[in-house]
Every structure is written in structure tokens, then in C-alpha cells.
Amino acid sequence: MTILEAKNITYKYGVGTPFQITALDDISFTVEKGDMLAIIGHTGSGKSTLIQHFNALLKPASGQILLYGKDINESRDSARYARFKIGLCFQYPEYQLFESTVYKDISFGPMNMGLDKNEIDKRVRTAAEFVGLTDAMLQKSPFDLSGGEKRRAAIAGVMAMEPEILIMDEPAAGLDPRGRRKILELIKAYREKTGRTVIIVSHSMEDVASVAEKILVLNHGKAAMYGTVDEVFSRAEELREMGLNIPQITKIFSELNKYGFNLSKSTYTVKQAEKELLEYFHKGAPGV
Amino acid sequence: MIKDITIGQYFPGNSFIHKLDPRAKLIITFAALVEIFICKNFFSLGVVLVFSVASILISRISFKIVMKGLKVIYFIIVLTSLLQIFYNDDGTLLFEWWKLKVTTGGVFTAVFMAVRIFCLILVSSLLTYTTSPTTLTDGLERLLSPLKALKIPVDVLAMMMTIALRFIPTLIEEIDKIMNAQKARGADLESGNLTKRAKALIPIFIPLFVNSFRRAYELAFAMECRCYSGSGKRTRMKVMKMTWRDIVSFVFMAVMLTGIILLNHFFGAVI
Ligand SMILES: Nc1ncnc2c1ncn2[C@@H]1O[C@H](COP(=O)(O)OP(=O)(O)OP(=O)(O)O)[C@@H](O)[C@H]1O
Ligand SMILES: [Mg+2]
């Protein structure tokens, strides 16, 4: 079932000034319920601009965003409805924390939804558990947490609204490798457990490969490719021209294939590669 | 939106006015303001009006943008002129309504004031349109450097001003970002009574202050790491130099000043 549809979205910044730029240019695509979609593109390609359209923070200059077939910009109510159905977690969300305790901060979203106390408490605790924040941490000031913990607290704040679509802008940016891995695993687990639709924005092909099923590639504000991970990564040459790269391990495998090995082309993570290679040697590969 | 206000913004360019030395530009702007103030009749006012509009044209900044930036000021212009119409009772009576009398004198002063404010705004906003904030404070520092003799720390004050100006756009961008982030969490910033709206600002301003302090610390550390100390004698990467452009402008301003004084003298005062 189609949950979200973008129809010919165009958006310009600084209209009528010398700095006018077309950030989005006629973008159309659909998201199915339960999809795990990644939006990738070089810096300034319009990723953040695009996702801000999905909960009516930005209004397209032309085109429509349809949530369950209804235009979200139709009225103020429809925009507010979209804000509760679509949870948007911004780039560096830790800079939006403001409450005296982490608990209160996470409950800010659910409170705005007008839920009752018990429901809020339930949601805050579920979300906190999900991102791995302990009860002790919930009572701390958000400003006393480490960078990675702050990030997780901010994500929990969006998750606690239980949106049908969770959108995250660069959720792993600026974290150390372990922090990155943790966030990505958490997103994967969230998706598996709830079955909800998730959209992530990322620069890193490795990250995308490890979580996403579908990919939308933006290039200078245009939708350059849209398809499954296999379909998109098989067009490595085009990706390179857009300033993007396929995962390193995929590159290594395709190089190996050039030397007569017969390895799978759709290997995107080191884990997959390990499995692949072990099987390959067990079978007694012809090339070795 | 906040972003529509263009007064104080800098539009990079390559025009004659952009290329003027910042010190010269400050002096010329000051001179222009004085000249606008001493105008006494429509002839001299006409001269400064032509001068103001011509300066905008020379700077090659689109007139549309300048007018858009003036939007906020229209209200003030209209209000002052209206007050003038009713306040001034000179000249022949045009019409009378209740206790309000509109006379030719009143209309003249109203138009006069409107044009004068318009010119003042054009000239002063042109200064920031064509000079980057850092250059501007640099120029100001140099102009005020004689005050160092009086133990006024001009260079430290100038550095503070540079930093403050530098961070205005950053702060505006940041407010925008935080507002979006909180809206995405369902914060309702647009409806409700006054107390509710004031309360809705808390989630915006706390992160803003926290981030500003963090940034200030980082900047201070970075400056200390590069051995900045307020008192040290610093040299400049870009040494300011007056050129023929500045001389020409000074001469022009002097000629215009003489012209305005003569026009004031020969055609009598309206105001
Ligand atoms: N508030 C703004 N005002 C003016 N231009 C903007 C604004 N925000 C973004 N832009 C411009 O729009 C274009 C798209 O920006 P956007 O932030 O969507 O890129 P992005 O793909 O998210 O980049 P990144 O990977 O660096 O986050 C860029 O060229 C950017 O300069
Ligand atoms: Mg971005």
C-alpha cells in the first residue's frame, strides 16, 4: 500500500534575490508502507530540503505531497495531522534538547499530541528502552549526556510520538564508529520490531547498504535514481559521476571478479563478504 | 519571515561603491546624512534624492531588493508624513474636517519629510549593502583609533563588534532550524493566547542559548590557541589604501555640499 507520494515537487530558496537557487526540481516518487528507504546524494543535493516537505515544514513551490492519498498542505489541520503521522528527526538533533530532564524532553512530542499521562509515560519508557537509555539517564539533564547519548535521546523524542513514518536526517553523522554502528543497529531493530516505514538520509554508502532496502539518489535537486539497493549499486559508474561511491567492499569484490573470481555482485557489507568468501572457499573455488 | 529583512545584509559586488575604502565610505555616508539633513527646500532635496537613487544604481544592487528591504520602513514614513500634514498649519487651507485642518504648508512638509526619510534610509542601507561587516568594523576601528590615546580599547571593541555581526546570520539560521525541529515534534507556535505563545518560545530559546554559549566557548578557545590577546599589536592581512575612487568621491561630496548650501540660500527655506 502506498503511504507517501511526492508528486512533481519543486522548491526554490531565496526567490527574488540574487541568491535564488532551485533546491528541488520536479521530484516524484512513492513510498510503500513498511519500506526502509535511504535518500542519498552529495552535499547540497537537496536531501534535507526534501524531507522537510514531508511534514509540511516547507511548502513546495509546485507539486504535492500525498499522505494516504491526501494532500498534506491542503489546510492547517492536514499539516498538523502530517506532523504527527510523520516523525522527522533533524540533522544533529541533539541541538534541540531543552528540558530539565531527559524524560521530560522525550515526552515533549507526545505531550503536544495531547495524550494522557499514562500513555505518555508508557511511550517515553518504550522509546528510551529502544534507544538504550537507562532509567538513571532519564532523570539526568540532557546537557549532561555524552554526544552519542544526546543523539539517542533526541531520536527517542521523535520515536515516542510513534509516527507511522520515521524520517531521520544523517542519524549517524558526527559520531565515532561505535556510536554510528549503535545508531544504525537501533534503526534496524526499530524497523524490524514495529514494521513501520523508515526513511533515512545519508552520505555514507556503507551505512545505507547496512540498513536500507530501497534507495533514492538525489543529484543537484533532481531524482537521479530510484530503486532497490541492488539496482542502484549496480550503476556504480553513474554514482561516481555524481560524486558518490559504492561501498568499498563492493568495489573490492568487483575488482576480484575482474581477475576471474566468481563472487556475488551484490555484496555490500563486510559481514556479507565474510560469509560469501567462506562459502566460496568451502566449495573449492575454481579460480584458486 | 525573518529572512526577508535585507537591511544590514551585505550583497557582494564589484561596483565603484563596493570598491571604495571602508573608511572613506563611512565618512561619505556620514557626509551624505548631514547633507540630507541640511536641505531646506525642494531644489536641494531634489539634489540629494537624485544622489541617493543614483548611488543605488551605481552599486548595481537590484532596486527591487532595496525596495523589499524598505517594506518595514514604509509604515514609519507614512506615519511621520501623516503627522506632519495635521501638525503644520501654514499656507492656505485646503480642507477642514472636524478639528483637523489640512493646509498647503502641511502637505509640503509631509512630502518633504517622506522624501527625506526615504533618502536617509537609502543612503544608510547602501553602506551595509556594499560593505561586508568585517570590513566595516575594520574601517570603523581605523577611524576611531585616535581614541586609543584616551585609553579606550578600540581594537577590542571592534573585535567584539566583528564577532557579533559575524554571528547574526548564524543565529537567524539556527533559530529557523530549532523552530523547525520543535514544530516537527508538534510544538504549536502560531496559536493560543499570549501566555501560551510565550511558553512556546521556551523550547526555542533554551537550545539557542545553550548552543550560543557552546559556540562562544569554542570560539574563545580557538582564538586563545592562536594566541589572540586583546592588547597585542596586530598587523593586517589586507592593508587599507585610499585610491583615486575615494578622492573623487570626497571631491564630489564637497561639491554637492556647496551646491546644497547655495540652493538653500538662493531659493529660500520651505522648512
Ligand atoms: N535556508 C536556506 N536558505 C537558502 N538556501 C538554502 C537553505 N537551506 C539549503 N539551501 C540550499 O539548498 C540546497 C540544498 O540544501 P540541502 O540542505 O537540502 O542539502 P543536503 O542534501 O541536505 O546537503 P547535506 O548533505 O550537506 O546536508 C543547497 O544548495 C543549499 O545551499
Ligand atoms: Mg542535509
XYZ file of N, CA and C and ligand atoms in Angstrom, chain A residues 13 21 23 42-49 91 170 203, chain B residues 3, ligand 1:
76
model
N 14.924 28.282 -3.007
C 15.283 29.142 -1.877
C 15.567 30.545 -2.398
N 18.093 29.826 -5.644
C 18.570 28.554 -6.171
C 17.442 27.524 -6.127
N 16.401 24.240 -5.225
C 16.914 23.163 -4.374
C 16.310 21.817 -4.769
N 25.052 13.967 -2.914
C 26.203 14.733 -2.433
C 25.728 15.920 -1.597
N 26.656 16.601 -0.960
C 26.335 17.770 -0.141
C 25.616 18.830 -0.970
N 24.499 19.306 -0.440
C 23.762 20.345 -1.154
C 22.866 19.831 -2.258
N 22.643 18.513 -2.311
C 21.818 17.978 -3.388
C 20.323 18.135 -3.083
N 19.986 18.544 -1.869
C 18.584 18.814 -1.566
C 17.913 17.795 -0.659
N 18.702 16.937 -0.027
C 18.120 15.890 0.812
C 17.339 16.466 1.990
N 17.992 17.365 2.722
C 17.321 17.929 3.897
C 16.099 18.742 3.483
N 16.230 19.442 2.376
C 15.098 20.226 1.866
C 13.922 19.301 1.546
N 19.042 16.715 11.265
C 20.477 16.560 11.335
C 20.937 17.152 12.672
N 20.631 12.147 8.401
C 22.000 11.840 8.825
C 22.058 11.382 10.278
N 25.044 10.174 3.757
C 26.133 10.335 2.801
C 26.829 9.012 2.584
N 13.845 36.183 7.310
C 14.870 36.249 6.275
C 14.608 37.339 5.241
N 17.722 28.054 4.415
C 18.302 28.074 3.210
N 18.377 29.221 2.508
C 18.938 29.244 1.280
N 19.444 28.175 0.654
C 19.403 27.001 1.295
C 18.821 26.883 2.608
N 18.904 25.592 3.000
C 19.517 24.948 1.996
N 19.812 25.777 0.968
C 20.448 25.405 -0.305
O 19.650 24.410 -0.926
C 20.461 23.376 -1.450
C 20.046 22.056 -0.859
O 20.356 22.061 0.521
P 20.072 20.837 1.479
O 20.333 21.307 2.865
O 18.744 20.286 1.178
O 21.212 19.831 1.031
P 21.585 18.401 1.639
O 21.470 17.443 0.521
O 20.813 18.140 2.866
O 23.118 18.617 1.990
P 23.971 17.981 3.217
O 24.327 16.617 2.815
O 25.175 18.876 3.265
O 23.135 18.066 4.449
C 21.895 23.746 -1.140
O 22.467 24.275 -2.315
C 21.800 24.790 -0.073
O 22.821 25.741 -0.236
